[in-house]
Short mmCIF file of C-alpha atoms and ligand atoms in Angstrom, two decimals:
data_model
loop_
_atom_site.label_atom_id
_atom_site.label_comp_id
_atom_site.label_asym_id
_atom_site.label_seq_id
_atom_site.Cartn_x
_atom_site.Cartn_y
_atom_site.Cartn_z
CA UNK A 1145 27.71 2.87 -17.25
CA UNK A 1146 26.45 0.87 -14.34
CA UNK A 1147 24.30 -2.20 -14.94
CA UNK A 1148 21.63 -0.24 -12.03
CA UNK A 1149 22.18 2.78 -14.12
CA UNK A 1150 22.05 1.42 -17.37
CA UNK A 1151 18.73 -0.76 -17.18
CA UNK A 1152 17.23 2.25 -15.53
CA UNK A 1153 18.27 4.57 -18.48
CA UNK A 1154 16.23 2.23 -20.83
CA UNK A 1155 13.07 1.32 -18.45
CA UNK A 1156 12.93 4.98 -18.42
CA UNK A 1157 12.44 5.46 -22.20
CA UNK A 1158 10.50 1.66 -22.53
CA UNK A 1159 8.18 3.40 -20.40
CA UNK A 1160 8.27 6.93 -21.45
CA UNK A 1161 4.32 7.93 -20.53
CA UNK A 1162 4.31 6.76 -17.08
CA UNK A 1163 5.92 8.80 -14.30
CA UNK A 1164 4.74 7.18 -11.37
CA UNK A 1165 6.32 3.43 -12.61
CA UNK A 1166 9.64 6.23 -13.66
CA UNK A 1167 9.80 6.92 -10.20
CA UNK A 1168 9.47 4.14 -8.20
CA UNK A 1169 12.64 2.80 -10.88
CA UNK A 1170 13.92 5.63 -9.78
CA UNK A 1171 14.05 5.00 -6.17
CA UNK A 1172 14.15 1.44 -6.37
CA UNK A 1173 16.81 0.63 -9.01
CA UNK A 1174 19.80 2.46 -7.69
CA UNK A 1175 19.87 1.34 -4.50
CA UNK A 1176 20.65 -2.01 -5.89
CA UNK A 1177 23.97 -1.34 -6.93
CA UNK A 1178 25.93 -3.07 -4.01
CA UNK A 1179 23.98 -5.86 -3.94
CA UNK A 1180 24.23 -6.56 -7.46
CA UNK A 1181 28.30 -5.75 -7.65
CA UNK A 1182 28.31 -8.30 -4.90
CA UNK A 1183 27.06 -11.02 -7.05
CA UNK A 1184 27.62 -10.68 -10.36
CA UNK A 1185 25.64 -13.94 -11.34
CA UNK A 1186 22.60 -11.52 -10.96
CA UNK A 1187 23.30 -9.49 -14.13
CA UNK A 1188 24.46 -12.40 -16.01
CA UNK A 1189 21.22 -13.47 -15.91
CA UNK A 1190 19.31 -10.47 -16.84
CA UNK A 1191 17.84 -10.58 -13.27
CA UNK A 1192 16.93 -6.32 -13.01
CA UNK A 1193 15.19 -6.71 -16.77
CA UNK A 1194 13.72 -9.11 -15.72
CA UNK A 1195 11.75 -7.96 -12.85
CA UNK A 1196 11.20 -4.30 -14.64
CA UNK A 1197 8.60 -5.85 -17.18
CA UNK A 1198 5.79 -7.31 -15.80
CA UNK A 1199 5.04 -11.35 -16.40
CA UNK A 1200 1.28 -10.42 -18.00
CA UNK A 1201 0.12 -7.18 -17.90
CA UNK A 1202 -3.93 -7.05 -18.28
CA UNK A 1203 -6.13 -4.13 -19.86
CA UNK A 1204 -9.75 -4.56 -20.29
CA UNK A 1205 -13.06 -2.94 -20.22
CA UNK A 1206 -15.88 -2.25 -17.43
CA UNK A 1207 -19.21 -1.88 -18.88
CA UNK A 1208 -22.14 -1.18 -16.25
CA UNK A 1209 -25.80 0.07 -16.39
CA UNK A 1210 -26.46 3.04 -13.93
CA UNK A 1211 -28.96 3.73 -12.00
CA UNK A 1212 -30.34 6.12 -14.29
CA UNK A 1213 -30.20 3.53 -16.97
CA UNK A 1214 -27.50 4.76 -18.86
CA UNK A 1215 -24.49 2.68 -20.18
CA UNK A 1216 -21.26 3.37 -18.58
CA UNK A 1217 -17.83 2.43 -19.27
CA UNK A 1218 -14.78 2.04 -16.65
CA UNK A 1219 -11.00 0.71 -17.49
CA UNK A 1220 -9.76 -1.90 -15.41
CA UNK A 1221 -6.51 -3.54 -15.44
CA UNK A 1222 -4.96 -6.38 -13.39
CA UNK A 1223 -0.28 -5.69 -13.76
CA UNK A 1224 1.06 -9.25 -12.45
CA UNK A 1225 4.14 -8.28 -11.68
CA UNK A 1226 6.42 -11.35 -10.41
CA UNK A 1227 5.72 -14.37 -9.37
CA UNK A 1228 8.86 -15.53 -8.16
CA UNK A 1229 8.19 -16.74 -4.45
CA UNK A 1230 4.59 -17.10 -4.59
CA UNK A 1231 1.10 -16.04 -6.67
CA UNK A 1232 0.77 -12.57 -7.94
CA UNK A 1233 -0.99 -10.91 -4.84
CA UNK A 1234 -1.46 -7.05 -3.50
CA UNK A 1235 -4.35 -4.76 -4.07
CA UNK A 1236 -7.26 -3.75 -6.38
CA UNK A 1237 -7.88 0.61 -6.25
CA UNK A 1238 -10.63 2.30 -7.25
CA UNK A 1239 -9.87 5.88 -7.89
CA UNK A 1240 -10.17 7.99 -10.76
CA UNK A 1241 -6.83 8.87 -10.91
CA UNK A 1242 -6.18 4.87 -12.28
CA UNK A 1243 -3.61 4.51 -14.73
CA UNK A 1244 -1.67 1.46 -16.03
CA UNK A 1245 1.70 3.48 -14.63
CA UNK A 1246 -0.19 4.42 -11.37
CA UNK A 1247 -0.88 0.29 -11.05
CA UNK A 1248 2.54 -0.62 -12.39
CA UNK A 1249 4.58 1.26 -9.58
CA UNK A 1250 1.65 -0.28 -7.39
CA UNK A 1251 3.12 -3.23 -8.39
CA UNK A 1252 6.56 -3.12 -8.65
CA UNK A 1253 6.85 -1.89 -4.88
CA UNK A 1254 4.82 -4.40 -4.42
CA UNK A 1255 7.36 -6.99 -5.54
CA UNK A 1256 9.68 -5.90 -3.11
CA UNK A 1257 7.38 -5.14 0.45
CA UNK A 1258 5.71 -9.59 -0.07
CA UNK A 1259 9.33 -10.12 -0.03
CA UNK A 1260 10.41 -7.96 3.02
CA UNK A 1261 7.16 -10.16 4.16
CA UNK A 1262 8.91 -13.48 4.59
CA UNK A 1263 5.93 -14.57 3.58
CA UNK A 1264 5.66 -16.76 -0.01
CA UNK A 1265 4.14 -14.36 -2.21
CA UNK A 1266 4.54 -12.79 -5.36
CA UNK A 1267 3.71 -9.33 -7.29
CA UNK A 1268 0.60 -7.64 -8.55
CA UNK A 1269 -1.71 -4.84 -8.43
CA UNK A 1270 -4.73 -3.83 -10.25
CA UNK A 1271 -7.36 -1.19 -10.02
CA UNK A 1272 -9.97 1.01 -12.23
CA UNK A 1273 -10.44 4.98 -12.95
CA UNK A 1274 -13.70 3.44 -11.93
CA UNK A 1275 -14.86 6.52 -8.81
CA UNK A 1276 -16.55 4.48 -5.83
CA UNK A 1277 -17.68 7.60 -4.49
CA UNK A 1278 -21.02 9.40 -5.64
CA UNK A 1279 -21.96 5.67 -6.68
CA UNK A 1280 -25.38 3.99 -4.75
CA UNK A 1281 -25.06 0.22 -3.25
CA UNK A 1282 -26.39 -1.18 -7.10
CA UNK A 1283 -23.99 0.38 -8.95
CA UNK A 1284 -20.62 -0.88 -6.86
CA UNK A 1285 -21.95 -4.19 -6.72
CA UNK A 1286 -23.07 -4.15 -10.71
CA UNK A 1287 -19.19 -2.66 -11.66
CA UNK A 1288 -17.70 -5.09 -9.11
CA UNK A 1289 -19.96 -7.75 -10.88
CA UNK A 1290 -18.98 -6.44 -13.73
CA UNK A 1291 -15.45 -6.60 -13.80
CA UNK A 1292 -14.72 -9.89 -12.10
CA UNK A 1293 -16.31 -11.24 -15.78
CA UNK A 1294 -13.65 -10.31 -17.05
CA UNK A 1295 -11.00 -10.58 -14.01
CA UNK A 1296 -12.08 -13.91 -12.80
CA UNK A 1297 -10.10 -15.96 -15.32
CA UNK A 1298 -6.97 -14.23 -14.07
CA UNK A 1299 -7.74 -15.52 -10.33
CA UNK A 1300 -7.07 -18.06 -8.45
CA UNK A 1301 -6.09 -19.20 -4.94
CA UNK A 1302 -2.78 -20.27 -6.24
CA UNK A 1303 -3.00 -17.74 -9.02
CA UNK A 1304 -3.89 -14.61 -8.28
CA UNK A 1305 -5.21 -13.01 -5.13
CA UNK A 1306 -6.04 -9.44 -4.99
CA UNK A 1307 -7.11 -7.71 -2.17
CA UNK A 1308 -8.53 -3.93 -1.01
CA UNK A 1309 -7.05 -0.74 -1.71
CA UNK A 1310 -7.95 3.10 -1.84
CA UNK A 1311 -11.53 3.03 -2.69
CA UNK A 1312 -11.74 -1.27 -2.17
CA UNK A 1313 -12.74 -2.06 1.01
CA UNK A 1314 -14.92 -4.53 2.27
CA UNK A 1315 -18.12 -4.44 0.45
CA UNK A 1316 -15.99 -4.01 -3.21
CA UNK A 1317 -14.48 -7.55 -2.12
CA UNK A 1318 -17.62 -8.37 -1.11
CA UNK A 1319 -18.90 -8.52 -4.30
CA UNK A 1320 -16.16 -9.43 -6.71
CA UNK A 1321 -15.33 -12.60 -4.58
CA UNK A 1322 -19.02 -13.37 -4.71
CA UNK A 1323 -18.79 -13.25 -8.22
CA UNK A 1324 -15.94 -14.83 -8.37
CA UNK A 1325 -17.83 -17.98 -6.90
CA UNK A 1326 -20.48 -17.49 -9.47
CA UNK A 1327 -18.20 -17.50 -12.45
CA UNK A 1328 -15.88 -21.01 -11.05
CA UNK A 1329 -18.14 -22.64 -8.89
CA UNK A 1330 -15.14 -22.72 -6.84
CA UNK A 1331 -14.66 -21.77 -2.94
CA UNK A 1332 -11.48 -20.88 -2.74
CA UNK A 1333 -9.05 -17.69 -0.66
CA UNK A 1334 -9.29 -15.91 -3.64
CA UNK A 1335 -9.35 -12.65 -2.15
CA UNK A 1336 -8.02 -11.51 0.82
CA UNK A 1337 -9.72 -9.05 3.07
CA UNK A 1338 -13.14 -10.86 3.28
CA UNK A 1339 -15.60 -10.80 5.75
CA UNK A 1340 -15.29 -12.58 7.90
CA UNK A 1341 -18.66 -14.86 7.66
CA UNK A 1342 -16.95 -16.06 4.47
CA UNK A 1343 -13.00 -16.21 5.23
CA UNK A 1344 -11.71 -13.42 6.35
CA UNK A 1345 -9.19 -13.28 8.54
CA UNK A 1346 -9.56 -11.70 12.22
CA UNK A 1347 -7.32 -8.44 11.92
CA UNK A 1348 -7.27 -7.98 8.12
CA UNK A 1349 -9.06 -4.24 8.78
CA UNK A 1350 -6.64 -3.57 10.90
CA UNK A 1351 -3.32 -4.29 9.47
CA UNK A 1352 -1.64 -2.32 7.64
CA UNK A 1353 -2.60 1.01 10.38
CA UNK A 1354 -1.46 -1.45 13.16
CA UNK A 1355 1.58 -2.50 11.08
CA UNK A 1356 2.28 0.30 10.31
CA UNK A 1357 2.43 1.53 14.43
CA UNK A 1358 4.70 -1.43 15.28
CA UNK A 1359 7.34 -0.30 12.70
CA UNK A 1360 7.18 3.01 14.33
CA UNK A 1361 7.79 1.41 17.73
CA UNK A 1362 10.59 -0.21 16.20
CA UNK A 1363 12.06 2.42 14.95
CA UNK A 1364 11.63 4.75 18.46
CA UNK A 1365 13.12 2.34 20.10
CA UNK A 1366 16.44 2.55 18.07
CA UNK A 1367 16.45 6.27 20.44
CA UNK A 1368 15.49 4.55 23.30
CA UNK A 1369 11.80 6.33 23.36
CA UNK A 1370 8.39 4.94 22.95
CA UNK A 1371 4.73 6.66 21.32
CA UNK A 1372 3.93 7.73 25.22
CA UNK A 1373 3.60 11.24 24.84
CA UNK A 1374 4.01 11.92 21.22
CA UNK A 1375 2.28 14.22 19.18
CA UNK A 1376 1.39 12.16 15.24
CA UNK A 1377 -0.05 13.71 12.53
CA UNK A 1378 -1.59 10.94 10.13
CA UNK A 1379 -2.98 12.22 6.85
CA UNK A 1380 -5.83 10.19 4.95
CA UNK A 1381 -8.72 8.98 7.03
CA UNK A 1382 -9.41 5.42 4.99
CA UNK A 1383 -8.99 2.45 6.42
CA UNK A 1384 -4.83 3.16 6.76
CA UNK A 1385 -5.16 5.48 8.20
CA UNK A 1386 -7.36 5.09 10.86
CA UNK A 1387 -5.89 1.88 12.29
CA UNK A 1388 -2.85 3.82 12.68
CA UNK A 1389 -4.86 6.41 14.50
CA UNK A 1390 -6.32 3.71 16.75
CA UNK A 1391 -3.76 1.96 17.58
CA UNK A 1392 -1.02 5.29 17.77
CA UNK A 1393 -3.33 5.73 20.83
CA UNK A 1394 -3.52 2.75 22.69
CA UNK A 1395 0.20 2.89 22.52
CA UNK A 1396 -0.42 5.72 24.19
CA UNK A 1397 0.52 8.78 21.61
CA UNK A 1398 -2.14 11.92 20.55
CA UNK A 1399 -3.43 11.87 17.01
CA UNK A 1400 -3.68 15.45 16.38
CA UNK A 1401 -4.52 15.13 12.27
CA UNK A 1402 -6.22 13.44 9.98
CA UNK A 1403 -7.33 14.06 6.15
CA UNK A 1404 -9.39 13.89 3.32
CA UNK A 1405 -8.42 15.20 -0.74
CA UNK A 1406 -10.45 17.95 0.11
CA UNK A 1407 -8.62 18.86 3.37
CA UNK A 1408 -7.88 18.61 6.96
CA UNK A 1409 -8.56 18.53 10.30
CA UNK A 1410 -6.55 19.67 13.14
CA UNK A 1411 -7.71 18.70 16.96
CA UNK A 1412 -4.98 19.53 19.21
CA UNK A 1413 -7.12 17.17 21.95
CA UNK A 1414 -6.38 14.18 20.06
CA UNK A 1415 -8.38 13.15 17.22
CA UNK A 1416 -12.05 11.65 18.25
CA UNK A 1417 -12.00 8.19 16.35
CA UNK A 1418 -15.51 6.77 17.02
CA UNK A 1419 -16.66 9.92 14.99
CA UNK A 1420 -13.65 9.62 11.95
CA UNK A 1421 -15.04 5.74 12.08
CA UNK A 1422 -19.15 7.29 12.08
CA UNK A 1423 -18.63 9.96 9.24
CA UNK A 1424 -15.96 7.30 6.89
CA UNK A 1425 -17.19 4.26 8.32
CA UNK A 1426 -20.82 4.10 8.40
CA UNK A 1427 -21.49 7.18 6.62
CA UNK A 1428 -18.91 7.56 4.04
CA UNK A 1429 -18.95 11.11 4.00
CA UNK A 1430 -16.55 13.84 4.73
CA UNK A 1431 -13.93 14.69 7.37
CA UNK A 1432 -15.08 18.07 7.24
CA UNK A 1433 -17.79 16.87 9.13
CA UNK A 1434 -16.08 16.45 12.33
CA UNK A 1435 -15.78 20.16 13.10
CA UNK A 1436 -19.87 19.84 13.22
CA UNK A 1437 -19.40 17.39 16.19
CA UNK A 1438 -16.04 18.31 17.80
CA UNK A 1439 -16.25 22.39 17.22
CA UNK A 1440 -12.78 23.13 19.09
CA UNK A 1441 -11.36 21.46 16.04
CA UNK A 1442 -9.97 23.19 12.88
CA UNK A 1443 -11.19 22.15 9.12
CA UNK A 1444 -8.16 23.74 6.19
CA UNK A 1445 -10.01 23.11 3.02
CA UNK A 1446 -6.82 22.54 0.63
CA UNK A 1447 -4.28 23.31 3.67
CA UNK A 1448 -0.94 21.16 3.51
CA UNK A 1449 -1.07 18.94 6.67
CA UNK A 1450 2.26 18.78 7.21
CA UNK A 1451 2.58 21.83 8.58
CA UNK A 1452 0.63 21.19 11.80
CA UNK A 1453 3.90 20.91 14.12
CA UNK A 1454 3.93 16.57 15.18
CA UNK A 1455 6.45 14.61 16.27
CA UNK A 1456 5.45 12.04 13.62
CA UNK A 1457 4.01 12.45 10.21
CA UNK A 1458 2.56 9.16 9.11
CA UNK A 1459 1.24 9.77 5.68
CA UNK A 1460 -1.61 7.25 5.06
CA UNK A 1461 -3.53 8.66 1.77
CA UNK A 1462 -2.50 8.71 -1.43
CA UNK A 1463 1.16 8.45 -3.52
CA UNK A 1464 3.11 12.04 -3.51
CA UNK A 1465 1.57 13.10 -1.02
CA UNK A 1466 4.27 14.50 1.22
CA UNK A 1467 6.91 16.60 -1.46
CA UNK A 1468 9.52 19.48 -0.39
CA UNK A 1469 7.20 22.04 0.89
CA UNK A 1470 5.88 19.48 3.73
CA UNK A 1471 9.40 18.16 4.32
CA UNK A 1472 10.62 21.14 4.70
CA UNK A 1473 7.97 22.11 6.84
CA UNK A 1474 8.61 18.95 9.05
CA UNK A 1475 11.95 19.48 10.10
CA UNK A 1476 11.22 23.34 10.92
CA UNK A 1477 8.68 22.02 13.70
CA UNK A 1478 11.50 19.30 14.63
CA UNK A 1479 9.64 15.83 13.38
CA UNK A 1480 11.85 13.50 13.58
CA UNK A 1481 9.99 10.28 12.38
CA UNK A 1482 8.48 9.91 9.13
CA UNK A 1483 6.94 6.45 8.15
CA UNK A 1484 4.35 5.82 5.08
CA UNK A 1485 1.55 4.06 5.96
CA UNK A 1486 0.52 5.24 1.89
CA UNK A 1487 2.75 3.33 -1.01
CA UNK A 1488 5.19 5.89 -2.34
CA UNK A 1489 3.58 8.90 -0.45
CA UNK A 1490 6.92 10.96 -0.74
CA UNK A 1491 8.27 12.27 -3.52
CA UNK A 1492 12.42 11.26 -4.14
CA UNK A 1493 13.83 15.20 -3.68
CA UNK A 1494 11.44 15.51 -0.21
CA UNK A 1495 13.15 11.65 0.95
CA UNK A 1496 16.79 13.24 0.60
CA UNK A 1497 15.43 16.00 1.77
CA UNK A 1498 14.14 14.35 5.17
CA UNK A 1499 17.06 12.20 5.08
CA UNK A 1500 20.08 14.84 5.12
CA UNK A 1501 18.27 15.98 8.10
CA UNK A 1502 18.61 13.44 9.78
CA UNK A 1503 14.78 12.17 9.93
CA UNK A 1504 14.43 8.75 10.20
CA UNK A 1505 12.52 7.07 7.65
CA UNK A 1506 11.03 4.00 6.55
CA UNK A 1507 9.19 3.31 3.29
CA UNK A 1508 6.09 1.97 2.58
CA UNK A 1509 6.59 -1.32 1.45
CA UNK A 1510 8.18 -1.75 4.62
CA UNK A 1511 5.89 0.72 6.88
CA UNK A 1512 2.45 -0.27 4.90
CA UNK A 1513 3.69 -4.39 5.06
CA UNK A 1514 1.49 -5.33 7.88
CA UNK A 1515 -1.47 -5.42 5.59
CA UNK A 1516 -0.12 -7.72 2.75
CA UNK A 1517 1.50 -9.51 5.66
CA UNK A 1518 -1.66 -10.11 7.31
CA UNK A 1519 -3.65 -11.11 4.04
CA UNK A 1520 -0.94 -13.96 3.50
CA UNK A 1521 -1.95 -14.94 7.05
CA UNK A 1522 -5.81 -14.64 5.31
CA UNK A 1523 -4.41 -17.09 2.93
CA UNK A 1524 -2.98 -19.59 5.31
CA UNK A 1525 -6.05 -20.12 7.37
CA UNK A 1526 -8.10 -20.32 3.97
CA UNK A 1527 -5.61 -23.32 2.70
CA UNK A 1528 -5.92 -25.00 5.48
CA UNK A 1529 -9.82 -24.41 6.44
CA UNK A 1530 -9.23 -22.78 9.99
CA UNK A 1531 -9.53 -19.70 11.26
CA UNK A 1532 -6.84 -18.13 13.87
CA UNK A 1533 -8.02 -15.86 16.60
CA UNK A 1534 -7.54 -12.35 16.45
CA UNK A 1535 -4.99 -12.62 19.02
CA UNK A 1536 -2.92 -15.42 17.19
CA UNK A 1537 -2.89 -12.68 13.38
CA UNK A 1538 -1.64 -10.17 15.92
CA UNK A 1539 0.80 -11.57 17.38
CA UNK A 1540 2.02 -12.72 14.67
CA UNK A 1541 1.70 -9.47 12.35
CA UNK A 1542 3.84 -8.11 15.39
CA UNK A 1543 6.79 -10.28 14.82
CA UNK A 1544 6.63 -9.58 11.05
CA UNK A 1545 6.95 -6.32 11.39
CA UNK A 1546 9.74 -6.25 13.61
CA UNK A 1547 11.64 -8.34 10.98
CA UNK A 1548 11.03 -6.40 8.45
CA UNK A 1549 12.47 -3.90 10.57
CA UNK A 1550 15.13 -5.67 12.07
CA UNK A 1551 16.32 -7.10 8.29
CA UNK A 1552 16.23 -3.56 6.51
CA UNK A 1553 18.11 -1.91 9.22
CA UNK A 1554 20.84 -4.48 9.06
CA UNK A 1555 20.61 -4.84 5.18
CA UNK A 1556 21.41 -1.09 5.49
CA UNK A 1557 24.19 -1.32 8.01
CA UNK A 1558 25.79 -3.95 6.00
CA UNK A 1559 26.22 -1.83 2.98
CA UNK A 1560 27.61 1.20 5.08
CA UNK A 1561 23.83 2.82 4.99
CA UNK A 1562 23.09 2.71 8.16
CA UNK A 1563 19.58 4.38 9.70
CA UNK A 1564 18.32 4.45 5.24
CA UNK A 1565 15.86 2.07 5.96
CA UNK A 1566 14.71 2.98 2.53
CA UNK A 1567 17.84 1.62 1.13
CA UNK A 1568 17.96 -1.65 3.12
CA UNK A 1569 14.36 -1.88 2.82
CA UNK A 1570 15.34 -2.02 -1.29
CA UNK A 1571 18.34 -4.62 -1.19
CA UNK A 1572 16.39 -7.15 1.54
CA UNK A 1573 13.52 -7.11 -0.73
CA UNK A 1574 15.37 -7.66 -3.85
CA UNK A 1575 17.50 -10.44 -2.72
CA UNK A 1576 15.33 -13.07 -1.72
CA UNK A 1577 13.48 -12.79 -5.23
CA UNK A 1578 16.74 -12.65 -7.86
CA UNK A 1579 17.41 -15.72 -5.88
CA UNK A 1580 14.40 -17.82 -6.47
CA UNK A 1581 14.21 -16.22 -9.94
CA UNK A 1582 17.99 -16.94 -10.40
CA UNK A 1583 16.83 -20.84 -8.92
CA UNK A 1584 14.16 -20.92 -11.88
CA UNK A 1585 16.03 -20.33 -14.60
CA UNK A 1586 15.20 -18.09 -17.81
CA UNK A 1587 11.42 -17.58 -16.75
P1 LIG B 1150 -8.84 4.11 1.55
O1 LIG B 1150 -9.88 4.56 0.14
O2 LIG B 1150 -9.14 3.44 2.97
O3 LIG B 1150 -8.77 5.56 1.83
C1 LIG B 1150 -7.61 6.35 1.59
C2 LIG B 1150 -7.27 7.80 1.75
O4 LIG B 1150 -7.16 8.41 0.99
C3 LIG B 1150 -8.85 8.93 1.67
O5 LIG B 1150 -9.19 9.53 3.09
C4 LIG B 1150 -9.29 9.72 0.95
O6 LIG B 1150 -9.68 11.14 0.82
C5 LIG B 1150 -7.50 9.89 1.06
N1 LIG B 1150 -7.14 9.91 -0.41
C6 LIG B 1150 -7.20 8.83 -1.62
N2 LIG B 1150 -7.07 9.61 -2.83
C7 LIG B 1150 -6.07 10.92 -2.42
C8 LIG B 1150 -6.10 11.58 -3.01
N3 LIG B 1150 -5.42 12.06 -4.19
N4 LIG B 1150 -5.05 12.77 -2.64
C9 LIG B 1150 -5.75 13.26 -0.79
N5 LIG B 1150 -6.24 12.03 -0.32
C10 LIG B 1150 -6.26 10.97 -0.63
O7 LIG B 1150 -7.67 3.23 1.49
P2 LIG B 1150 -6.54 3.32 2.69
O8 LIG B 1150 -6.18 3.86 3.13
O9 LIG B 1150 -6.67 0.98 1.69
O10 LIG B 1150 -5.09 3.10 1.40
C11 LIG B 1150 -4.49 4.33 1.54
C12 LIG B 1150 -3.13 4.76 0.90
O11 LIG B 1150 -2.27 3.16 1.75
C13 LIG B 1150 -2.56 3.92 -0.65
O12 LIG B 1150 -1.24 4.67 -0.41
C14 LIG B 1150 -2.46 2.53 -0.77
O13 LIG B 1150 -2.05 2.27 -1.83
C15 LIG B 1150 -2.46 1.99 0.93
N6 LIG B 1150 -2.08 0.82 0.96
C16 LIG B 1150 -2.97 -0.13 1.70
C17 LIG B 1150 -3.24 -1.18 2.70
C18 LIG B 1150 -4.44 -1.44 2.52
O14 LIG B 1150 -4.74 -2.97 3.18
N7 LIG B 1150 -5.85 -0.99 2.55
C19 LIG B 1150 -1.69 -1.75 3.03
C20 LIG B 1150 -1.07 -1.43 1.98
C21 LIG B 1150 -0.66 0.12 1.55
P3 LIG B 1150 -10.80 10.65 -0.17
O15 LIG B 1150 -11.84 10.12 0.72
O16 LIG B 1150 -10.95 12.22 -0.44
O17 LIG B 1150 -10.55 10.08 -1.48
O1 LIG B 1151 -0.92 -1.74 -0.79
C1 LIG B 1151 -0.93 -2.99 -0.08
O2 LIG B 1151 0.52 -3.84 -0.02
C2 LIG B 1151 -2.23 -3.47 -0.12
N1 LIG B 1151 -3.20 -2.90 -0.36
C3 LIG B 1151 -2.45 -4.87 0.16
C4 LIG B 1151 -2.43 -6.14 -0.55
C5 LIG B 1151 -2.88 -7.11 0.54
O3 LIG B 1151 -3.07 -7.76 -1.17
O4 LIG B 1151 -3.32 -7.17 0.85
#
């Protein structure tokens, strides 16, 4: 049995109740086989056995008092997966579906993504099963403060630097950062995605969505095409989706869908982004409100957004949102590019189907790396007490996304899998981390 198969089998058994983590392991480990064969020292040094085991996992209670005066208890996590190439770095997710398996899959993916960014950031992820959706401003604040009363002990600008993810945006980061500062008396770059008045980077809010479109530009260039005139289907209507819509429109595409967990909107004229921002960023409302204003658009409750014909599909909501049925529809309708804004958007069987049908596919760890990359740029600005302009950040983001594309593309080609960005991204991300671990001894 090959080394990668053996470690996969052992880690699946060891993490028996963690389906999302198992899925990430199954997606990544087998693709590393060629680089493992080329570098027998990795097996000797048990690099894979070490890589699949987080350096530290913290699970803790978050008690808080709701608006009725009742005590509520949530569970929170921080999985500090790998710090071989830099401080732990990765977002916090607040969503009722959060559990250890979800946080571990996200943290594991983050190791490779952060390495691909070319910047000095290790992999980590955290979150809680808290649902900010139905909570008042005060409840969100006291929850964030209570969570930090424990988490602050494990964070630091050179130790572990969280950011946002599903359910965690500028508001939540502000409350968590404020509580960290209060508890430690330190003003340091311990979160990214901070507000601009207190050390946030210009361009971080837009970075994931914009970066995704810069990646799609690179994919199109290989076919001598551009975004002009392309029909783009996007799922989600949160941070990543909104700024993917914005950049896609700026680059000449027509975005025809957005969604949330209740349904999708199909607007053949092109999504009215100002309206989506008003509903989602200002009112924190539901996407179905879109058709109250844009009466010619259609709202489909619980529908399959991937059944809308498009040239390019960009899942930007959550994991496993593009399954076999969706992939089949996309292929039938002539879609030629799928690039993931969300993490592990596509199930393994759906990914295989897309690849078999020559759909050019970019995995989230490559195509959504713009967010964490600008986070690392925020850390650099904080460390030097010097803010950069939005233009400087955007230029750097675009260069980073192009490098990620090229490095992933070239790695796939080198190992005889030309065009398979999934394999390429895994190999390119793995190499730097593995070499850093080798150089640091058995740690
Ligand atoms: P937001 O909370 O801003 O938005 C999430 C969107 O996805 C909402 O429209 C939400 O709908 C929808 N969604 C969430 N969970 C589900 C679900 N279970 N089923 C269907 N729809 C769902 O999060 P982000 O935009 O920040 O994150 C979206 C994805 O991008 C995640 O996978 C995240 O890990 C990834 N990502 C985020 C980065 C960032 O910088 N923010 C960076 C890289 C990746 P509803 O309101 O109904 O829940
Ligand atoms: O999945 C991700 O890369 C993020 N949620 C962003 C992480 C970060 O530290 O900016």
